[in-house]
Amino acid sequence: MKLKYRLSFAFVAVVALGALMTFFLVQRTSEAAFRSYVFSGDSAKARVYASLAGDYYRESRSWSDAQGFLRNLPLRIQGSTGSTFRDLLADRIVIVDANGVIVADTAGELVGTIHPHRHIAHGMPVIVDSRQEGTVLVGSMIDSALTGESARYLALITASLALSTALSVFAAILLGILLATRMTKPLAGLAMAASAVASGSTVILPPGKGDDEIADLSRSFAVMVESIKKLDEAKRQVVADSAHELRTPVTLIRGLIEGMMDGVYPLEMGTLASVHEETIRLSRLIDTLRELEIIESGELRLERDGVPLGEMLERAAVLFAPQAAEKSIQLSLLPSRDLDCFARGDRVRLDEVLYNLVSNAIKYTPSGGMVLLGRFAGEEAVAGEEAVAGASKRCGFFVEDSGPGIAENERTRIFERFYRIDKSRATDSGGRGLGLAIAAEIVKAHGGSIAVGVSSLGGARFTVMLPGA
């Protein structure tokens, strides 16, 4: 059953139950209040009748002709009070003697019977010479069932209450159905969109309106769909780039082997060495892709420890000094005003990040240029970097060069796998576009960040921020 119908039925059930409970409670309360009102009126009348019955008993000293007394009661009331008996004539009056026997009844039905004590207790006593000689019962004191105008009035109240309850339930049901439809309409759209996404289709959802949970869900779903589209595009790009990168060594290996089989190339150690070199290159590429997959999946195990960044930079400067000297590049380590700072991370993996950045800087810096290495700690000002929240507990290092730099529209993409700024470069000179992707994932696994900006030397500046030890 659809959620719209389930919500509608639930709303109807709740409203109907509440309406029925309200109806019965109000009906019982109204009836009890009306009966109390009727009884109070009968009590006032019974007090008048009791006074007249007392006068009758005082004159006759018995209830022998009490029935005649009730028949002549209109004349007594008219004579003694000057009022008409038209309204009082509708009242039923019963007189009970001291023994509980009914001696007079205007309806003529209960004469000679014994009335229940619980009813007599509600009557008005007839006091003669300080003694109770009987009791007068009027209307509701005799029978709890309402009659005449009282019964019609109570029935009218009940009917009006039932009608208003029915109308309220009907209006509430209509409103509930409208609300349920309005609430579930966005959910139905989300369900259709989810089915479309599951089947591989691309959908464009309108932005969620309002600030309720369903609107938040719609916006989150739209963001998720956009992320899925980007991931699908990235996956297709990765597959295409991987196929492209793997095709070259495989094609070379296949060509050499087929050439040897056809006799084009001699079967000698030199040719086999070329095949072996291409297989090594292919194996290295596959290992690099596997390493990147391990890092991105969160399966990379880090041996976290306190890594002295100053010592790490000094070691990198020594290791890359010969490579820099070959291109007449000045490789320098900037001194820091502070003591050596320690980052919390894996020494081997952080060395891998630093070596990749230094290697790229030397590779793309023209002959006679300069490459600078440096570190920073806490809230130390770093050129080209914005303040980082919680920087007092973080530290990092930077690598900058005097090379051609990186265009602003390229800076967000250089950390993607297989992305190369100069597409025309061969993989031997320009790399395969995996080094920075791996470096970025390693830094991310450490809980840090890597960014690229403009160097004070005119080239590129890579900054790595890491959590402090």
mmCIF file of N, CA and C in Angstrom, residues 321-416:
data_model
loop_
_atom_site.group_PDB
_atom_site.id
_atom_site.type_symbol
_atom_site.label_atom_id
_atom_site.label_comp_id
_atom_site.label_asym_id
_atom_site.label_seq_id
_atom_site.Cartn_x
_atom_site.Cartn_y
_atom_site.Cartn_z
ATOM 1 N N ALA A 321 69.866 16.715 -4.680
ATOM 2 C CA ALA A 321 70.895 17.682 -5.077
ATOM 3 C C ALA A 321 71.561 17.307 -6.396
ATOM 4 N N PRO A 322 71.931 16.037 -6.604
ATOM 5 C CA PRO A 322 72.555 15.690 -7.899
ATOM 6 C C PRO A 322 71.614 15.925 -9.076
ATOM 7 N N GLN A 323 70.330 15.561 -8.932
ATOM 8 C CA GLN A 323 69.368 15.741 -10.016
ATOM 9 C C GLN A 323 69.188 17.223 -10.335
ATOM 10 N N ALA A 324 69.177 18.058 -9.298
ATOM 11 C CA ALA A 324 69.050 19.500 -9.524
ATOM 12 C C ALA A 324 70.307 20.057 -10.172
ATOM 13 N N ALA A 325 71.474 19.545 -9.779
ATOM 14 C CA ALA A 325 72.731 20.051 -10.339
ATOM 15 C C ALA A 325 72.831 19.750 -11.822
ATOM 16 N N GLU A 326 72.263 18.631 -12.272
ATOM 17 C CA GLU A 326 72.309 18.288 -13.691
ATOM 18 C C GLU A 326 71.620 19.336 -14.551
ATOM 19 N N LYS A 327 70.596 20.016 -13.997
ATOM 20 C CA LYS A 327 69.874 21.052 -14.743
ATOM 21 C C LYS A 327 70.278 22.455 -14.300
ATOM 22 N N SER A 328 71.347 22.535 -13.508
ATOM 23 C CA SER A 328 71.826 23.832 -12.997
ATOM 24 C C SER A 328 70.727 24.550 -12.223
ATOM 25 N N ILE A 329 69.985 23.793 -11.433
ATOM 26 C CA ILE A 329 68.909 24.349 -10.611
ATOM 27 C C ILE A 329 69.397 24.466 -9.180
ATOM 28 N N GLN A 330 69.132 25.610 -8.568
ATOM 29 C CA GLN A 330 69.523 25.828 -7.179
ATOM 30 C C GLN A 330 68.450 25.256 -6.263
ATOM 31 N N LEU A 331 68.757 24.196 -5.545
ATOM 32 C CA LEU A 331 67.831 23.553 -4.600
ATOM 33 C C LEU A 331 68.212 23.984 -3.198
ATOM 34 N N SER A 332 67.339 24.736 -2.521
ATOM 35 C CA SER A 332 67.665 25.314 -1.218
ATOM 36 C C SER A 332 66.615 24.946 -0.184
ATOM 37 N N LEU A 333 67.069 24.849 1.048
ATOM 38 C CA LEU A 333 66.190 24.609 2.188
ATOM 39 C C LEU A 333 66.140 25.869 3.031
ATOM 40 N N LEU A 334 64.967 26.449 3.158
ATOM 41 C CA LEU A 334 64.828 27.678 3.926
ATOM 42 C C LEU A 334 64.878 27.369 5.414
ATOM 43 N N PRO A 335 65.665 28.130 6.157
ATOM 44 C CA PRO A 335 65.688 27.918 7.607
ATOM 45 C C PRO A 335 64.401 28.416 8.250
ATOM 46 N N SER A 336 64.020 27.800 9.381
ATOM 47 C CA SER A 336 62.810 28.199 10.100
ATOM 48 C C SER A 336 63.189 28.893 11.387
ATOM 49 N N ARG A 337 62.359 29.859 11.789
ATOM 50 C CA ARG A 337 62.614 30.589 13.038
ATOM 51 C C ARG A 337 62.380 29.710 14.256
ATOM 52 N N ASP A 338 61.516 28.678 14.103
ATOM 53 C CA ASP A 338 61.148 27.841 15.240
ATOM 54 C C ASP A 338 61.994 26.584 15.278
ATOM 55 N N LEU A 339 61.869 25.883 16.389
ATOM 56 C CA LEU A 339 62.485 24.567 16.489
ATOM 57 C C LEU A 339 61.797 23.615 15.534
ATOM 58 N N ASP A 340 62.438 22.481 15.284
ATOM 59 C CA ASP A 340 61.862 21.514 14.345
ATOM 60 C C ASP A 340 60.475 21.090 14.821
ATOM 61 N N CYS A 341 59.521 21.087 13.882
ATOM 62 C CA CYS A 341 58.154 20.689 14.229
ATOM 63 C C CYS A 341 57.931 19.248 13.804
ATOM 64 N N PHE A 342 57.052 18.577 14.535
ATOM 65 C CA PHE A 342 56.791 17.159 14.304
ATOM 66 C C PHE A 342 55.354 16.980 13.824
ATOM 67 N N ALA A 343 55.223 16.248 12.739
ATOM 68 C CA ALA A 343 53.903 15.909 12.220
ATOM 69 C C ALA A 343 53.567 14.483 12.627
ATOM 70 N N ARG A 344 52.298 14.225 12.840
ATOM 71 C CA ARG A 344 51.864 12.873 13.206
ATOM 72 C C ARG A 344 51.513 12.119 11.929
ATOM 73 N N GLY A 345 52.352 11.172 11.568
ATOM 74 C CA GLY A 345 52.097 10.455 10.328
ATOM 75 C C GLY A 345 53.077 9.334 10.101
ATOM 76 N N ASP A 346 52.997 8.766 8.897
ATOM 77 C CA ASP A 346 53.851 7.667 8.477
ATOM 78 C C ASP A 346 55.065 8.263 7.756
ATOM 79 N N ARG A 347 56.265 8.020 8.284
ATOM 80 C CA ARG A 347 57.476 8.636 7.750
ATOM 81 C C ARG A 347 57.698 8.261 6.279
ATOM 82 N N VAL A 348 57.491 6.973 5.963
ATOM 83 C CA VAL A 348 57.747 6.504 4.595
ATOM 84 C C VAL A 348 56.773 7.153 3.617
ATOM 85 N N ARG A 349 55.487 7.197 3.989
ATOM 86 C CA ARG A 349 54.486 7.761 3.094
ATOM 87 C C ARG A 349 54.656 9.268 2.931
ATOM 88 N N LEU A 350 55.020 9.971 4.000
ATOM 89 C CA LEU A 350 55.243 11.412 3.882
ATOM 90 C C LEU A 350 56.487 11.694 3.041
ATOM 91 N N ASP A 351 57.508 10.841 3.156
ATOM 92 C CA ASP A 351 58.661 10.971 2.265
ATOM 93 C C ASP A 351 58.238 10.819 0.814
ATOM 94 N N GLU A 352 57.315 9.882 0.552
ATOM 95 C CA GLU A 352 56.826 9.670 -0.805
ATOM 96 C C GLU A 352 56.141 10.928 -1.339
ATOM 97 N N VAL A 353 55.364 11.585 -0.509
ATOM 98 C CA VAL A 353 54.696 12.822 -0.928
ATOM 99 C C VAL A 353 55.723 13.901 -1.232
ATOM 100 N N LEU A 354 56.671 14.092 -0.309
ATOM 101 C CA LEU A 354 57.680 15.140 -0.485
ATOM 102 C C LEU A 354 58.543 14.874 -1.712
ATOM 103 N N TYR A 355 58.978 13.642 -1.900
ATOM 104 C CA TYR A 355 59.840 13.316 -3.030
ATOM 105 C C TYR A 355 59.113 13.564 -4.353
ATOM 106 N N ASN A 356 57.825 13.258 -4.391
ATOM 107 C CA ASN A 356 57.059 13.490 -5.611
ATOM 108 C C ASN A 356 56.999 14.977 -5.940
ATOM 109 N N LEU A 357 56.762 15.805 -4.918
ATOM 110 C CA LEU A 357 56.667 17.250 -5.139
ATOM 111 C C LEU A 357 58.022 17.834 -5.563
ATOM 112 N N VAL A 358 59.106 17.397 -4.918
ATOM 113 C CA VAL A 358 60.434 17.911 -5.276
ATOM 114 C C VAL A 358 60.823 17.457 -6.676
ATOM 115 N N SER A 359 60.540 16.187 -6.999
ATOM 116 C CA SER A 359 60.851 15.668 -8.323
ATOM 117 C C SER A 359 60.113 16.435 -9.418
ATOM 118 N N ASN A 360 58.838 16.708 -9.201
ATOM 119 C CA ASN A 360 58.070 17.478 -10.183
ATOM 120 C C ASN A 360 58.617 18.900 -10.318
ATOM 121 N N ALA A 361 58.980 19.508 -9.175
ATOM 122 C CA ALA A 361 59.499 20.876 -9.219
ATOM 123 C C ALA A 361 60.782 20.945 -10.045
ATOM 124 N N ILE A 362 61.678 19.978 -9.851
ATOM 125 C CA ILE A 362 62.924 19.960 -10.616
ATOM 126 C C ILE A 362 62.649 19.670 -12.089
ATOM 127 N N LYS A 363 61.675 18.781 -12.347
ATOM 128 C CA LYS A 363 61.379 18.380 -13.719
ATOM 129 C C LYS A 363 60.860 19.549 -14.551
ATOM 130 N N TYR A 364 59.989 20.403 -13.944
ATOM 131 C CA TYR A 364 59.343 21.454 -14.710
ATOM 132 C C TYR A 364 60.004 22.821 -14.555
ATOM 133 N N THR A 365 61.071 22.898 -13.728
ATOM 134 C CA THR A 365 61.790 24.159 -13.601
ATOM 135 C C THR A 365 62.867 24.230 -14.671
ATOM 136 N N PRO A 366 62.900 25.307 -15.419
ATOM 137 C CA PRO A 366 63.926 25.403 -16.469
ATOM 138 C C PRO A 366 65.329 25.510 -15.886
ATOM 139 N N SER A 367 66.298 25.234 -16.720
ATOM 140 C CA SER A 367 67.703 25.291 -16.299
ATOM 141 C C SER A 367 68.040 26.679 -15.788
ATOM 142 N N GLY A 368 68.774 26.702 -14.673
ATOM 143 C CA GLY A 368 69.160 27.964 -14.055
ATOM 144 C C GLY A 368 68.117 28.489 -13.084
ATOM 145 N N GLY A 369 67.030 27.737 -12.865
ATOM 146 C CA GLY A 369 65.969 28.171 -11.963
ATOM 147 C C GLY A 369 66.255 27.829 -10.513
ATOM 148 N N MET A 370 65.214 27.900 -9.707
ATOM 149 C CA MET A 370 65.382 27.690 -8.260
ATOM 150 C C MET A 370 64.201 26.913 -7.719
ATOM 151 N N VAL A 371 64.498 26.021 -6.756
ATOM 152 C CA VAL A 371 63.481 25.263 -6.024
ATOM 153 C C VAL A 371 63.747 25.450 -4.543
ATOM 154 N N LEU A 372 62.708 25.838 -3.792
ATOM 155 C CA LEU A 372 62.845 26.089 -2.361
ATOM 156 C C LEU A 372 61.995 25.106 -1.566
ATOM 157 N N LEU A 373 62.553 24.618 -0.467
ATOM 158 C CA LEU A 373 61.830 23.756 0.470
ATOM 159 C C LEU A 373 61.742 24.486 1.798
ATOM 160 N N GLY A 374 60.622 24.337 2.496
ATOM 161 C CA GLY A 374 60.467 24.983 3.792
ATOM 162 C C GLY A 374 59.380 24.313 4.619
ATOM 163 N N ARG A 375 59.367 24.656 5.875
ATOM 164 C CA ARG A 375 58.357 24.104 6.784
ATOM 165 C C ARG A 375 57.784 25.240 7.617
ATOM 166 N N PHE A 376 56.669 24.943 8.281
ATOM 167 C CA PHE A 376 56.031 25.940 9.140
ATOM 168 C C PHE A 376 55.264 25.202 10.218
ATOM 169 N N ALA A 377 54.953 25.903 11.289
ATOM 170 C CA ALA A 377 54.236 25.293 12.408
ATOM 171 C C ALA A 377 53.258 26.302 12.976
ATOM 172 N N GLY A 378 52.167 25.790 13.544
ATOM 173 C CA GLY A 378 51.182 26.634 14.202
ATOM 174 C C GLY A 378 50.567 27.624 13.241
ATOM 175 N N GLU A 379 50.435 28.895 13.672
ATOM 176 C CA GLU A 379 49.778 29.919 12.878
ATOM 177 C C GLU A 379 50.797 30.782 12.128
ATOM 178 N N GLU A 380 51.992 30.211 11.869
ATOM 179 C CA GLU A 380 53.018 30.948 11.152
ATOM 180 C C GLU A 380 52.507 31.349 9.772
ATOM 181 N N ALA A 381 52.738 32.566 9.385
ATOM 182 C CA ALA A 381 52.243 33.077 8.107
ATOM 183 C C ALA A 381 52.923 32.343 6.967
ATOM 184 N N VAL A 382 52.104 31.920 6.009
ATOM 185 C CA VAL A 382 52.623 31.212 4.842
ATOM 186 C C VAL A 382 52.126 31.937 3.611
ATOM 187 N N ALA A 383 53.039 32.311 2.742
ATOM 188 C CA ALA A 383 52.660 33.072 1.551
ATOM 189 C C ALA A 383 51.713 32.267 0.687
ATOM 190 N N GLY A 384 50.635 32.932 0.275
ATOM 191 C CA GLY A 384 49.683 32.275 -0.621
ATOM 192 C C GLY A 384 48.705 31.367 0.080
ATOM 193 N N GLU A 385 48.744 31.236 1.414
ATOM 194 C CA GLU A 385 47.845 30.325 2.140
ATOM 195 C C GLU A 385 46.938 31.119 3.055
ATOM 196 N N GLU A 386 45.706 30.665 3.187
ATOM 197 C CA GLU A 386 44.755 31.291 4.096
ATOM 198 C C GLU A 386 44.899 30.676 5.478
ATOM 199 N N ALA A 387 44.375 31.378 6.490
ATOM 200 C CA ALA A 387 44.416 30.854 7.849
ATOM 201 C C ALA A 387 43.583 29.593 7.937
ATOM 202 N N VAL A 388 44.073 28.618 8.649
ATOM 203 C CA VAL A 388 43.395 27.329 8.794
ATOM 204 C C VAL A 388 42.877 27.191 10.203
ATOM 205 N N ALA A 389 41.622 26.775 10.342
ATOM 206 C CA ALA A 389 41.041 26.595 11.672
ATOM 207 C C ALA A 389 41.831 25.541 12.434
ATOM 208 N N GLY A 390 42.190 25.846 13.656
ATOM 209 C CA GLY A 390 42.948 24.884 14.461
ATOM 210 C C GLY A 390 44.399 24.799 14.034
ATOM 211 N N ALA A 391 44.947 25.854 13.380
ATOM 212 C CA ALA A 391 46.299 25.790 12.844
ATOM 213 C C ALA A 391 47.345 25.650 13.938
ATOM 214 N N SER A 392 47.040 26.074 15.165
ATOM 215 C CA SER A 392 48.015 25.985 16.238
ATOM 216 C C SER A 392 48.388 24.545 16.554
ATOM 217 N N LYS A 393 47.564 23.578 16.139
ATOM 218 C CA LYS A 393 47.844 22.170 16.390
ATOM 219 C C LYS A 393 48.306 21.455 15.122
ATOM 220 N N ARG A 394 48.685 22.229 14.102
ATOM 221 C CA ARG A 394 49.060 21.633 12.841
ATOM 222 C C ARG A 394 50.410 22.183 12.393
ATOM 223 N N CYS A 395 51.007 21.465 11.471
ATOM 224 C CA CYS A 395 52.273 21.900 10.905
ATOM 225 C C CYS A 395 52.344 21.389 9.480
ATOM 226 N N GLY A 396 53.338 21.809 8.746
ATOM 227 C CA GLY A 396 53.405 21.377 7.364
ATOM 228 C C GLY A 396 54.681 21.817 6.687
ATOM 229 N N PHE A 397 54.733 21.581 5.377
ATOM 230 C CA PHE A 397 55.890 21.962 4.583
ATOM 231 C C PHE A 397 55.417 22.433 3.216
ATOM 232 N N PHE A 398 56.318 23.071 2.480
ATOM 233 C CA PHE A 398 55.959 23.559 1.151
ATOM 234 C C PHE A 398 57.140 23.354 0.206
ATOM 235 N N VAL A 399 56.806 23.258 -1.072
ATOM 236 C CA VAL A 399 57.789 23.142 -2.149
ATOM 237 C C VAL A 399 57.380 24.144 -3.219
ATOM 238 N N GLU A 400 58.293 25.089 -3.543
ATOM 239 C CA GLU A 400 57.976 26.074 -4.569
ATOM 240 C C GLU A 400 59.135 26.187 -5.549
ATOM 241 N N ASP A 401 58.792 26.622 -6.770
ATOM 242 C CA ASP A 401 59.809 26.684 -7.825
ATOM 243 C C ASP A 401 59.616 27.934 -8.656
ATOM 244 N N SER A 402 60.564 28.123 -9.548
ATOM 245 C CA SER A 402 60.520 29.272 -10.461
ATOM 246 C C SER A 402 60.123 28.842 -11.861
ATOM 247 N N GLY A 403 59.380 27.725 -11.936
ATOM 248 C CA GLY A 403 58.958 27.204 -13.229
ATOM 249 C C GLY A 403 57.823 27.999 -13.837
ATOM 250 N N PRO A 404 57.151 27.416 -14.825
ATOM 251 C CA PRO A 404 56.073 28.133 -15.512
ATOM 252 C C PRO A 404 54.811 28.305 -14.677
ATOM 253 N N GLY A 405 54.703 27.597 -13.570
ATOM 254 C CA GLY A 405 53.512 27.715 -12.740
ATOM 255 C C GLY A 405 52.344 26.908 -13.290
ATOM 256 N N ILE A 406 51.224 26.985 -12.596
ATOM 257 C CA ILE A 406 50.024 26.228 -12.970
ATOM 258 C C ILE A 406 48.864 27.206 -13.082
ATOM 259 N N ALA A 407 48.175 27.155 -14.210
ATOM 260 C CA ALA A 407 47.039 28.049 -14.419
ATOM 261 C C ALA A 407 45.968 27.800 -13.363
ATOM 262 N N GLU A 408 45.234 28.856 -13.044
ATOM 263 C CA GLU A 408 44.238 28.749 -11.969
ATOM 264 C C GLU A 408 43.161 27.716 -12.274
ATOM 265 N N ASN A 409 42.752 27.614 -13.548
ATOM 266 C CA ASN A 409 41.712 26.641 -13.895
ATOM 267 C C ASN A 409 42.222 25.208 -13.905
ATOM 268 N N GLU A 410 43.544 25.023 -13.785
ATOM 269 C CA GLU A 410 44.119 23.675 -13.758
ATOM 270 C C GLU A 410 44.389 23.194 -12.337
ATOM 271 N N ARG A 411 44.370 24.101 -11.361
ATOM 272 C CA ARG A 411 44.828 23.762 -10.013
ATOM 273 C C ARG A 411 43.930 22.753 -9.307
ATOM 274 N N THR A 412 42.645 22.760 -9.638
ATOM 275 C CA THR A 412 41.737 21.824 -8.970
ATOM 276 C C THR A 412 41.760 20.436 -9.599
ATOM 277 N N ARG A 413 42.406 20.304 -10.769
ATOM 278 C CA ARG A 413 42.370 19.029 -11.482
ATOM 279 C C ARG A 413 43.701 18.297 -11.479
ATOM 280 N N ILE A 414 44.777 18.949 -11.064
ATOM 281 C CA ILE A 414 46.082 18.302 -11.156
ATOM 282 C C ILE A 414 46.222 17.128 -10.189
ATOM 283 N N PHE A 415 45.287 17.044 -9.206
ATOM 284 C CA PHE A 415 45.354 15.923 -8.268
ATOM 285 C C PHE A 415 44.484 14.748 -8.724
ATOM 286 N N GLU A 416 43.892 14.861 -9.917
ATOM 287 C CA GLU A 416 43.126 13.746 -10.468
ATOM 288 C C GLU A 416 44.075 12.766 -11.151
#
